[in-house]
């Protein structure tokens, strides 16, 4: 994904699933803003170059359709993925292999010595689908609309607030000045995407009843144009002949909205669709199916599951008790039982696929004896014949919450943790809660819980994870109530250290500190996988997935 | 009759007002407003609060309710938080899909009536055992599971029916639509079918023992006339009671079938609105449903009069 690997929204139903749907989803998402100093797409996918052919329709099934096609109104993953097909996004993009910034809609850029000003030189060969050139006036006008308070853009704090000023001194030059010089400044200086000023300025920015371009756009800049959208049923796109990186090899994409995953899998098996939203338990069966091809990759910043510890509780303020919990939980079992080994154990706030990963953090592998020893040391003794440890006459009983209660994954993690802790003499009661009630319980007085299970989907730059540990974010984001001034100071340094090696060492130290303090018990991180019908040829799997250049996708049978 | 209807209308108005105020309040009292469901970590707390403010959620709840009422009396159910489209438009675009499916289900469900008659006439013989056993078994199976199993068997393995949707994209024709309709309609019909079959069976057994049936038979009327003209009509009264709620159900759709059969109907709209706390949509649907329930009950009362001439509406 170009600059902000956004989380898989839809935590509502099943966070993990959506991540996988995003396997394609994220993928398709990623596709739009790619492009580079660009020769037109080399014919041929990575697998059998030279055989690629034009024509045909890619038919994926997705669990949820888009909510809106307004690129400045959505907060859900399906809408983002689909607007990525319609609108070219990203002044720069990540190199699909190294992940370093490379040119995209801007062919080059200059950064001022104070790292505050980014001067973007826009490509002059980009056209809207009506043939009009895409210029800095479109960028500037769109930014002004997004920045206008009355237009209610959801991502003001990440996309608008860091920017001091945007100017368009020339038709193909855009200058963005930031308020603060941070290493991830290049992300902040990247305006989400331009809209066609000459069309949109006639209409209302907010109201789909007064602006037909919002949900039935006719003038776009991405690889595909909208052909037909029936809500909760299907969305059809057709190739944009004027796409700046070359017309896609596919003629069309036809999304079917299929909410039930079992049905989705059957449609994949019968060949009715090319991609379905599968559950980890479907993995082996899909792998054995000769019509399907498996793609696997690891994102640089994958999502991970954790157990958070409420540091307001006296018993849990003792780090030995937290270490005991970390030793007691069996990550291998979580990975095997719940994820069919499609997730891997993690011990740090940055997982092994991340460039700042520190392999030397304390690792608390499953070891009930060490867990028991830590509890003994903390004064929690097991009376003869008893099952629950006691200190000063108080039994060690903990309450573990998870939400939303419809999440099978979180329920299973909770139960595995409950059993593991029972083995070392800690009695855990598990309580699943509806999402709204769950959030209220963990984020507001009286903080009546001991542990909770949740997951996190970080952004690519390591800086943003710091929000989880800042004292100012208690209790909204920093839910355990963790305070470590050294960690906060290091995050400040990390955001301002432009030397990549030195910067990496800062984040490694942060990982060591957090894994020592254990406000979270890190459990497993997700790997990505997708099954597609073999007739599809996609991009070579890499850290960005398989659809970072969707214009190069093609179908074998041309249908 | 007219004064009865006027009285009912006035009662209904106050009922509607009371129920809408209660629902509005309860909805706001559930923990976590719509901003809690914006789960993208890129959205800061400040961003979420700003959105909540733009949705008008920072105003006192009674003010929000008065605003809602003042819009409703002008025929405006408000805008969805999710996509800013008018709630009426969102309901109307899904309503035909739901009506189409539920009308087919209702129609198939009415087949339970002859089935009940058949069982009653053959009491304690094979047809009766068959009907009773089948209704008990099917009744014990959850609908969504039955739907899923039927779907997988007939669509995935036997490939007789399509796996999902209302029609084949690009080949939207009447035969194609009917072909897509069969499975969901059959699954949707099971509840009604079972209920009608069982009610009619027991009612028929009772009526068939009545004196007037014996009289009819002794007059030498044909068995067919006795069964359908004399006995069945009297056995239909409990079914008439059920008509009102059935009509409401027609419009409400079912998130269960709609999910399994990928059907873009009202049930999924309601479910999503409730899950994501899209208050205006949930409120709009609830309001429409309440009106339909009130109307449905009225229709039931009138249906009594038609079915049983002894009943008078006072």
PDB file of C-alpha atoms in Angstrom, chain B residues 18-231:
ATOM      1  CA  UNK B  18     -44.343   6.846  22.121  1.00  0.00           C
ATOM      2  CA  UNK B  19     -42.571   3.921  20.491  1.00  0.00           C
ATOM      3  CA  UNK B  20     -40.355   6.152  18.352  1.00  0.00           C
ATOM      4  CA  UNK B  21     -39.310   8.214  21.373  1.00  0.00           C
ATOM      5  CA  UNK B  22     -38.488   5.068  23.322  1.00  0.00           C
ATOM      6  CA  UNK B  23     -36.511   3.530  20.476  1.00  0.00           C
ATOM      7  CA  UNK B  24     -34.659   6.775  19.867  1.00  0.00           C
ATOM      8  CA  UNK B  25     -33.652   6.933  23.525  1.00  0.00           C
ATOM      9  CA  UNK B  26     -32.696   3.276  23.876  1.00  0.00           C
ATOM     10  CA  UNK B  27     -30.609   3.454  20.749  1.00  0.00           C
ATOM     11  CA  UNK B  28     -28.588   6.330  22.199  1.00  0.00           C
ATOM     12  CA  UNK B  29     -28.217   4.606  25.550  1.00  0.00           C
ATOM     13  CA  UNK B  30     -26.386   1.569  24.136  1.00  0.00           C
ATOM     14  CA  UNK B  31     -22.673   1.925  24.801  1.00  0.00           C
ATOM     15  CA  UNK B  32     -20.443   3.229  22.026  1.00  0.00           C
ATOM     16  CA  UNK B  33     -21.778   5.670  19.460  1.00  0.00           C
ATOM     17  CA  UNK B  34     -21.107   5.273  15.746  1.00  0.00           C
ATOM     18  CA  UNK B  35     -17.657   6.758  16.233  1.00  0.00           C
ATOM     19  CA  UNK B  36     -16.674   3.658  18.252  1.00  0.00           C
ATOM     20  CA  UNK B  37     -17.128   1.623  15.089  1.00  0.00           C
ATOM     21  CA  UNK B  38     -14.600   3.641  13.142  1.00  0.00           C
ATOM     22  CA  UNK B  39     -11.879   1.126  13.798  1.00  0.00           C
ATOM     23  CA  UNK B  40      -9.202   2.481  11.498  1.00  0.00           C
ATOM     24  CA  UNK B  41      -6.238   3.308  13.792  1.00  0.00           C
ATOM     25  CA  UNK B  42      -5.326   6.165  11.452  1.00  0.00           C
ATOM     26  CA  UNK B  43      -8.367   7.991  12.798  1.00  0.00           C
ATOM     27  CA  UNK B  44      -7.392   9.840  15.943  1.00  0.00           C
ATOM     28  CA  UNK B  45      -9.777  10.365  18.830  1.00  0.00           C
ATOM     29  CA  UNK B  46     -10.050  13.983  17.714  1.00  0.00           C
ATOM     30  CA  UNK B  47     -11.071  12.903  14.199  1.00  0.00           C
ATOM     31  CA  UNK B  48     -13.754  10.630  15.602  1.00  0.00           C
ATOM     32  CA  UNK B  49     -15.152  13.309  17.876  1.00  0.00           C
ATOM     33  CA  UNK B  50     -15.235  15.746  14.953  1.00  0.00           C
ATOM     34  CA  UNK B  51     -17.263  13.256  12.939  1.00  0.00           C
ATOM     35  CA  UNK B  52     -19.626  12.676  15.855  1.00  0.00           C
ATOM     36  CA  UNK B  53     -20.131  16.413  16.070  1.00  0.00           C
ATOM     37  CA  UNK B  54     -20.860  16.648  12.355  1.00  0.00           C
ATOM     38  CA  UNK B  55     -23.438  13.894  12.786  1.00  0.00           C
ATOM     39  CA  UNK B  56     -25.148  16.078  15.379  1.00  0.00           C
ATOM     40  CA  UNK B  57     -24.421  13.678  18.216  1.00  0.00           C
ATOM     41  CA  UNK B  58     -23.060  16.316  20.578  1.00  0.00           C
ATOM     42  CA  UNK B  59     -26.448  17.980  20.961  1.00  0.00           C
ATOM     43  CA  UNK B  60     -28.701  17.035  23.871  1.00  0.00           C
ATOM     44  CA  UNK B  61     -30.709  13.939  23.050  1.00  0.00           C
ATOM     45  CA  UNK B  62     -34.152  15.567  23.317  1.00  0.00           C
ATOM     46  CA  UNK B  63     -33.050  18.207  20.794  1.00  0.00           C
ATOM     47  CA  UNK B  64     -31.862  15.490  18.436  1.00  0.00           C
ATOM     48  CA  UNK B  65     -35.225  13.787  18.793  1.00  0.00           C
ATOM     49  CA  UNK B  66     -37.206  16.960  18.102  1.00  0.00           C
ATOM     50  CA  UNK B  67     -35.101  17.553  14.996  1.00  0.00           C
ATOM     51  CA  UNK B  68     -35.796  14.017  13.862  1.00  0.00           C
ATOM     52  CA  UNK B  69     -39.558  14.411  14.424  1.00  0.00           C
ATOM     53  CA  UNK B  70     -39.669  17.744  12.638  1.00  0.00           C
ATOM     54  CA  UNK B  71     -38.036  16.101   9.612  1.00  0.00           C
ATOM     55  CA  UNK B  72     -40.299  13.068   9.734  1.00  0.00           C
ATOM     56  CA  UNK B  73     -43.492  15.115   9.617  1.00  0.00           C
ATOM     57  CA  UNK B  74     -42.140  16.566   6.378  1.00  0.00           C
ATOM     58  CA  UNK B  75     -41.577  13.056   5.059  1.00  0.00           C
ATOM     59  CA  UNK B  76     -37.800  13.119   5.527  1.00  0.00           C
ATOM     60  CA  UNK B  77     -36.226  10.248   7.456  1.00  0.00           C
ATOM     61  CA  UNK B  78     -32.810  11.930   7.474  1.00  0.00           C
ATOM     62  CA  UNK B  79     -29.406  10.986   6.062  1.00  0.00           C
ATOM     63  CA  UNK B  80     -27.298   7.900   6.701  1.00  0.00           C
ATOM     64  CA  UNK B  81     -24.119   8.563   8.719  1.00  0.00           C
ATOM     65  CA  UNK B  82     -22.329   6.051   6.547  1.00  0.00           C
ATOM     66  CA  UNK B  83     -22.760   7.459   3.073  1.00  0.00           C
ATOM     67  CA  UNK B  84     -24.865  10.595   3.570  1.00  0.00           C
ATOM     68  CA  UNK B  85     -27.614   9.310   1.313  1.00  0.00           C
ATOM     69  CA  UNK B  86     -31.273   9.869   2.231  1.00  0.00           C
ATOM     70  CA  UNK B  87     -32.588   7.031   4.394  1.00  0.00           C
ATOM     71  CA  UNK B  88     -35.758   6.836   2.295  1.00  0.00           C
ATOM     72  CA  UNK B  89     -33.653   6.244  -0.825  1.00  0.00           C
ATOM     73  CA  UNK B  90     -31.676   3.484   0.886  1.00  0.00           C
ATOM     74  CA  UNK B  91     -34.867   1.756   2.023  1.00  0.00           C
ATOM     75  CA  UNK B  92     -36.635   2.121  -1.296  1.00  0.00           C
ATOM     76  CA  UNK B  93     -33.769   0.727  -3.342  1.00  0.00           C
ATOM     77  CA  UNK B  94     -33.790  -2.510  -1.310  1.00  0.00           C
ATOM     78  CA  UNK B  95     -37.522  -2.807  -0.712  1.00  0.00           C
ATOM     79  CA  UNK B  96     -38.439  -4.354  -4.096  1.00  0.00           C
ATOM     80  CA  UNK B  97     -35.778  -7.062  -3.620  1.00  0.00           C
ATOM     81  CA  UNK B  98     -37.154  -7.993  -0.235  1.00  0.00           C
ATOM     82  CA  UNK B  99     -40.814  -7.845  -1.273  1.00  0.00           C
ATOM     83  CA  UNK B 100     -40.123 -10.032  -4.277  1.00  0.00           C
ATOM     84  CA  UNK B 101     -38.470 -12.715  -2.167  1.00  0.00           C
ATOM     85  CA  UNK B 102     -40.901 -12.605   0.727  1.00  0.00           C
ATOM     86  CA  UNK B 103     -43.968 -12.623  -1.507  1.00  0.00           C
ATOM     87  CA  UNK B 104     -42.656 -15.779  -3.144  1.00  0.00           C
ATOM     88  CA  UNK B 105     -41.936 -17.297   0.291  1.00  0.00           C
ATOM     89  CA  UNK B 106     -45.388 -16.390   1.579  1.00  0.00           C
ATOM     90  CA  UNK B 107     -47.029 -17.891  -1.476  1.00  0.00           C
ATOM     91  CA  UNK B 108     -45.072 -21.133  -1.128  1.00  0.00           C
ATOM     92  CA  UNK B 109     -45.776 -21.131   2.603  1.00  0.00           C
ATOM     93  CA  UNK B 110     -49.526 -21.135   1.976  1.00  0.00           C
ATOM     94  CA  UNK B 111     -49.084 -24.633   0.562  1.00  0.00           C
ATOM     95  CA  UNK B 112     -49.023 -25.601   4.229  1.00  0.00           C
ATOM     96  CA  UNK B 113     -52.807 -25.189   4.289  1.00  0.00           C
ATOM     97  CA  UNK B 114     -53.671 -28.062   1.888  1.00  0.00           C
ATOM     98  CA  UNK B 115     -50.904 -30.050   3.562  1.00  0.00           C
ATOM     99  CA  UNK B 116     -52.602 -29.585   6.935  1.00  0.00           C
ATOM    100  CA  UNK B 117     -55.966 -30.596   5.469  1.00  0.00           C
ATOM    101  CA  UNK B 118     -54.386 -33.678   3.903  1.00  0.00           C
ATOM    102  CA  UNK B 119     -52.850 -34.708   7.230  1.00  0.00           C
ATOM    103  CA  UNK B 120     -56.072 -34.121   9.166  1.00  0.00           C
ATOM    104  CA  UNK B 121     -58.225 -36.087   6.753  1.00  0.00           C
ATOM    105  CA  UNK B 122     -55.794 -38.996   6.956  1.00  0.00           C
ATOM    106  CA  UNK B 123     -55.363 -38.830  10.680  1.00  0.00           C
ATOM    107  CA  UNK B 124     -52.953 -41.469  12.059  1.00  0.00           C
ATOM    108  CA  UNK B 125     -52.310 -42.826   8.627  1.00  0.00           C
ATOM    109  CA  UNK B 126     -49.199 -42.452   6.497  1.00  0.00           C
ATOM    110  CA  UNK B 127     -49.795 -38.870   5.169  1.00  0.00           C
ATOM    111  CA  UNK B 128     -50.379 -37.634   8.706  1.00  0.00           C
ATOM    112  CA  UNK B 129     -47.215 -39.260  10.030  1.00  0.00           C
ATOM    113  CA  UNK B 130     -45.257 -37.917   7.103  1.00  0.00           C
ATOM    114  CA  UNK B 131     -46.449 -34.348   7.571  1.00  0.00           C
ATOM    115  CA  UNK B 132     -45.973 -34.435  11.336  1.00  0.00           C
ATOM    116  CA  UNK B 133     -42.501 -35.945  11.190  1.00  0.00           C
ATOM    117  CA  UNK B 134     -41.322 -33.590   8.457  1.00  0.00           C
ATOM    118  CA  UNK B 135     -42.614 -30.495  10.184  1.00  0.00           C
ATOM    119  CA  UNK B 136     -40.950 -31.464  13.465  1.00  0.00           C
ATOM    120  CA  UNK B 137     -37.619 -32.212  11.828  1.00  0.00           C
ATOM    121  CA  UNK B 138     -37.520 -29.126   9.623  1.00  0.00           C
ATOM    122  CA  UNK B 139     -38.677 -26.992  12.510  1.00  0.00           C
ATOM    123  CA  UNK B 140     -35.745 -28.212  14.588  1.00  0.00           C
ATOM    124  CA  UNK B 141     -33.170 -27.242  11.957  1.00  0.00           C
ATOM    125  CA  UNK B 142     -31.958 -23.639  11.997  1.00  0.00           C
ATOM    126  CA  UNK B 143     -32.999 -21.804   8.807  1.00  0.00           C
ATOM    127  CA  UNK B 144     -29.560 -20.537   7.918  1.00  0.00           C
ATOM    128  CA  UNK B 145     -28.141 -24.038   8.196  1.00  0.00           C
ATOM    129  CA  UNK B 146     -30.911 -25.521   6.093  1.00  0.00           C
ATOM    130  CA  UNK B 147     -30.328 -22.759   3.538  1.00  0.00           C
ATOM    131  CA  UNK B 148     -26.616 -23.317   3.468  1.00  0.00           C
ATOM    132  CA  UNK B 149     -26.931 -27.094   3.147  1.00  0.00           C
ATOM    133  CA  UNK B 150     -29.513 -26.841   0.368  1.00  0.00           C
ATOM    134  CA  UNK B 151     -27.352 -24.294  -1.373  1.00  0.00           C
ATOM    135  CA  UNK B 152     -24.182 -26.336  -1.162  1.00  0.00           C
ATOM    136  CA  UNK B 153     -25.925 -29.538  -2.213  1.00  0.00           C
ATOM    137  CA  UNK B 154     -27.983 -28.222  -5.100  1.00  0.00           C
ATOM    138  CA  UNK B 155     -25.771 -25.402  -6.301  1.00  0.00           C
ATOM    139  CA  UNK B 156     -22.211 -26.454  -5.564  1.00  0.00           C
ATOM    140  CA  UNK B 157     -22.402 -30.234  -6.086  1.00  0.00           C
ATOM    141  CA  UNK B 158     -25.462 -30.855  -8.268  1.00  0.00           C
ATOM    142  CA  UNK B 159     -25.092 -27.481 -10.012  1.00  0.00           C
ATOM    143  CA  UNK B 160     -28.846 -27.151 -10.498  1.00  0.00           C
ATOM    144  CA  UNK B 161     -29.199 -23.729  -8.923  1.00  0.00           C
ATOM    145  CA  UNK B 162     -26.958 -20.659  -8.799  1.00  0.00           C
ATOM    146  CA  UNK B 163     -24.827 -20.096  -5.699  1.00  0.00           C
ATOM    147  CA  UNK B 164     -25.680 -16.502  -5.057  1.00  0.00           C
ATOM    148  CA  UNK B 165     -27.440 -13.333  -5.998  1.00  0.00           C
ATOM    149  CA  UNK B 166     -30.751 -12.307  -7.521  1.00  0.00           C
ATOM    150  CA  UNK B 167     -29.728 -12.734 -11.143  1.00  0.00           C
ATOM    151  CA  UNK B 168     -26.769 -13.511 -13.377  1.00  0.00           C
ATOM    152  CA  UNK B 169     -24.850 -10.312 -13.951  1.00  0.00           C
ATOM    153  CA  UNK B 170     -25.300  -9.281 -17.563  1.00  0.00           C
ATOM    154  CA  UNK B 171     -28.107 -11.795 -18.255  1.00  0.00           C
ATOM    155  CA  UNK B 172     -30.888 -10.267 -16.240  1.00  0.00           C
ATOM    156  CA  UNK B 173     -34.061 -11.902 -17.603  1.00  0.00           C
ATOM    157  CA  UNK B 174     -37.304 -13.218 -16.077  1.00  0.00           C
ATOM    158  CA  UNK B 175     -36.389 -16.946 -16.300  1.00  0.00           C
ATOM    159  CA  UNK B 176     -32.970 -16.153 -14.841  1.00  0.00           C
ATOM    160  CA  UNK B 177     -34.548 -14.256 -11.954  1.00  0.00           C
ATOM    161  CA  UNK B 178     -36.986 -17.073 -11.230  1.00  0.00           C
ATOM    162  CA  UNK B 179     -34.147 -19.583 -11.323  1.00  0.00           C
ATOM    163  CA  UNK B 180     -32.283 -17.529  -8.715  1.00  0.00           C
ATOM    164  CA  UNK B 181     -35.456 -17.138  -6.664  1.00  0.00           C
ATOM    165  CA  UNK B 182     -36.316 -20.813  -6.103  1.00  0.00           C
ATOM    166  CA  UNK B 183     -33.847 -21.757  -3.351  1.00  0.00           C
ATOM    167  CA  UNK B 184     -34.195 -18.667  -1.171  1.00  0.00           C
ATOM    168  CA  UNK B 185     -37.975 -18.734  -1.574  1.00  0.00           C
ATOM    169  CA  UNK B 186     -38.140 -22.388  -0.532  1.00  0.00           C
ATOM    170  CA  UNK B 187     -36.005 -21.790   2.543  1.00  0.00           C
ATOM    171  CA  UNK B 188     -37.940 -18.629   3.346  1.00  0.00           C
ATOM    172  CA  UNK B 189     -41.206 -20.562   3.023  1.00  0.00           C
ATOM    173  CA  UNK B 190     -40.362 -23.318   5.518  1.00  0.00           C
ATOM    174  CA  UNK B 191     -41.407 -21.436   8.660  1.00  0.00           C
ATOM    175  CA  UNK B 192     -44.788 -20.460   7.290  1.00  0.00           C
ATOM    176  CA  UNK B 193     -45.333 -23.822   5.693  1.00  0.00           C
ATOM    177  CA  UNK B 194     -44.714 -25.682   8.939  1.00  0.00           C
ATOM    178  CA  UNK B 195     -46.795 -23.311  11.014  1.00  0.00           C
ATOM    179  CA  UNK B 196     -49.764 -23.385   8.626  1.00  0.00           C
ATOM    180  CA  UNK B 197     -49.625 -27.153   8.201  1.00  0.00           C
ATOM    181  CA  UNK B 198     -49.673 -27.757  11.939  1.00  0.00           C
ATOM    182  CA  UNK B 199     -52.274 -25.149  12.802  1.00  0.00           C
ATOM    183  CA  UNK B 200     -54.606 -26.232  10.027  1.00  0.00           C
ATOM    184  CA  UNK B 201     -54.168 -29.900  10.919  1.00  0.00           C
ATOM    185  CA  UNK B 202     -55.190 -29.456  14.540  1.00  0.00           C
ATOM    186  CA  UNK B 203     -57.957 -26.968  13.734  1.00  0.00           C
ATOM    187  CA  UNK B 204     -59.350 -29.259  11.063  1.00  0.00           C
ATOM    188  CA  UNK B 205     -59.357 -32.215  13.423  1.00  0.00           C
ATOM    189  CA  UNK B 206     -61.403 -30.177  15.834  1.00  0.00           C
ATOM    190  CA  UNK B 207     -63.849 -28.811  13.263  1.00  0.00           C
ATOM    191  CA  UNK B 208     -64.311 -32.189  11.614  1.00  0.00           C
ATOM    192  CA  UNK B 209     -65.731 -33.471  14.897  1.00  0.00           C
ATOM    193  CA  UNK B 210     -68.305 -30.648  15.095  1.00  0.00           C
ATOM    194  CA  UNK B 211     -72.032 -31.184  14.734  1.00  0.00           C
ATOM    195  CA  UNK B 212     -72.416 -28.944  11.705  1.00  0.00           C
ATOM    196  CA  UNK B 213     -69.868 -31.027   9.800  1.00  0.00           C
ATOM    197  CA  UNK B 214     -71.823 -34.154  10.628  1.00  0.00           C
ATOM    198  CA  UNK B 215     -74.979 -32.351   9.526  1.00  0.00           C
ATOM    199  CA  UNK B 216     -73.337 -31.334   6.267  1.00  0.00           C
ATOM    200  CA  UNK B 217     -72.264 -34.880   5.617  1.00  0.00           C
ATOM    201  CA  UNK B 218     -75.686 -36.288   6.464  1.00  0.00           C
ATOM    202  CA  UNK B 219     -77.233 -33.823   3.990  1.00  0.00           C
ATOM    203  CA  UNK B 220     -75.297 -35.856   1.425  1.00  0.00           C
ATOM    204  CA  UNK B 221     -72.859 -33.077   0.439  1.00  0.00           C
ATOM    205  CA  UNK B 222     -69.774 -34.129  -1.387  1.00  0.00           C
ATOM    206  CA  UNK B 223     -66.784 -34.707   0.889  1.00  0.00           C
ATOM    207  CA  UNK B 224     -64.869 -32.015  -0.995  1.00  0.00           C
ATOM    208  CA  UNK B 225     -67.555 -29.445  -0.274  1.00  0.00           C
ATOM    209  CA  UNK B 226     -67.718 -30.477   3.356  1.00  0.00           C
ATOM    210  CA  UNK B 227     -63.969 -30.168   3.772  1.00  0.00           C
ATOM    211  CA  UNK B 228     -63.296 -26.940   1.974  1.00  0.00           C
ATOM    212  CA  UNK B 229     -66.583 -25.003   2.231  1.00  0.00           C
ATOM    213  CA  UNK B 230     -67.605 -25.953   5.757  1.00  0.00           C
ATOM    214  CA  UNK B 231     -64.625 -27.181   7.742  1.00  0.00           C
TER     215      UNK B 231
END
